[in-house]
Amino acid sequence: MTGTTREIPFRDIPAEQRFLLLVASGVETATATREAEDMEHAVRQLLALGIETGIDGSIAFLCEFVLETASALRRSTAPT
């Protein structure tokens, strides 16, 4: 995979009618993809542990945030 990311805003804040964060343009797509994979792997590990021990609401929030970030990274690498 070659190329670079394009700017992708994410983490919508409806009350302010804007996005809070964005993926920066110009990062190597391989780097963005690797970061997304690492984030998704970490979430899978936390969720597997949560199945065994229960999951705290703060951890669930963190997992949702990380998955949203990983999704934005993946979208930033997709062709337009």
XYZ file of C-alpha atoms in Angstrom:
80
model
C 0.000 0.000 0.000
C 1.454 3.344 -1.016
C 0.296 6.900 -0.747
C -0.652 9.145 2.098
C -3.701 9.846 4.201
C -6.243 12.516 3.443
C -7.741 14.703 6.161
C -10.730 13.012 7.796
C -12.635 14.735 10.586
C -14.198 12.524 13.260
C -15.702 12.605 16.751
C -18.804 14.598 15.894
C -19.981 17.039 18.573
C -23.631 17.665 17.614
C -24.139 20.423 20.209
C -21.411 22.447 18.500
C -22.186 21.239 14.970
C -18.557 20.351 14.322
C -15.992 17.613 14.666
C -13.574 17.546 17.572
C -10.709 15.625 15.950
C -9.246 14.796 12.561
C -6.769 12.493 10.925
C -3.995 14.606 9.449
C -3.279 14.428 5.754
C 0.127 13.350 4.498
C 0.809 10.356 6.769
C 1.949 7.210 4.971
C -1.040 4.918 4.461
C 0.940 1.954 5.766
C 1.512 3.815 9.038
C -2.157 4.779 9.380
C -3.265 1.227 8.616
C -0.820 -0.246 11.130
C -2.027 2.179 13.803
C -5.658 1.223 13.094
C -4.793 -2.480 13.328
C -2.963 -1.961 16.633
C -5.903 -0.012 18.079
C -8.389 -2.671 16.995
C -6.207 -5.413 18.478
C -6.037 -3.589 21.815
C -9.830 -3.205 21.870
C -10.293 -6.904 21.139
C -8.018 -7.717 24.077
C -9.969 -5.431 26.421
C -13.307 -6.812 25.279
C -12.114 -10.407 25.711
C -11.043 -9.590 29.251
C -14.361 -7.826 29.827
C -16.276 -10.938 28.818
C -14.550 -12.825 31.617
C -14.568 -10.162 34.324
C -17.243 -7.665 33.322
C -16.570 -4.333 31.722
C -16.583 -0.916 33.334
C -18.474 1.856 31.539
C -15.296 3.914 31.206
C -13.548 1.036 29.456
C -16.532 0.596 27.138
C -16.351 4.324 26.310
C -12.623 4.030 25.640
C -13.203 1.046 23.333
C -15.841 2.966 21.367
C -13.537 5.971 21.045
C -10.592 3.858 19.903
C -12.725 2.049 17.324
C -13.994 5.381 15.993
C -10.394 6.585 15.703
C -9.316 3.390 13.926
C -12.224 3.753 11.509
C -11.213 7.331 10.713
C -7.645 6.171 10.067
C -8.896 3.514 7.665
C -11.195 5.982 5.867
C -8.268 8.380 5.481
C -6.405 5.759 3.454
C -9.284 4.884 1.129
C -9.185 6.207 -2.428
C -11.451 9.167 -3.060
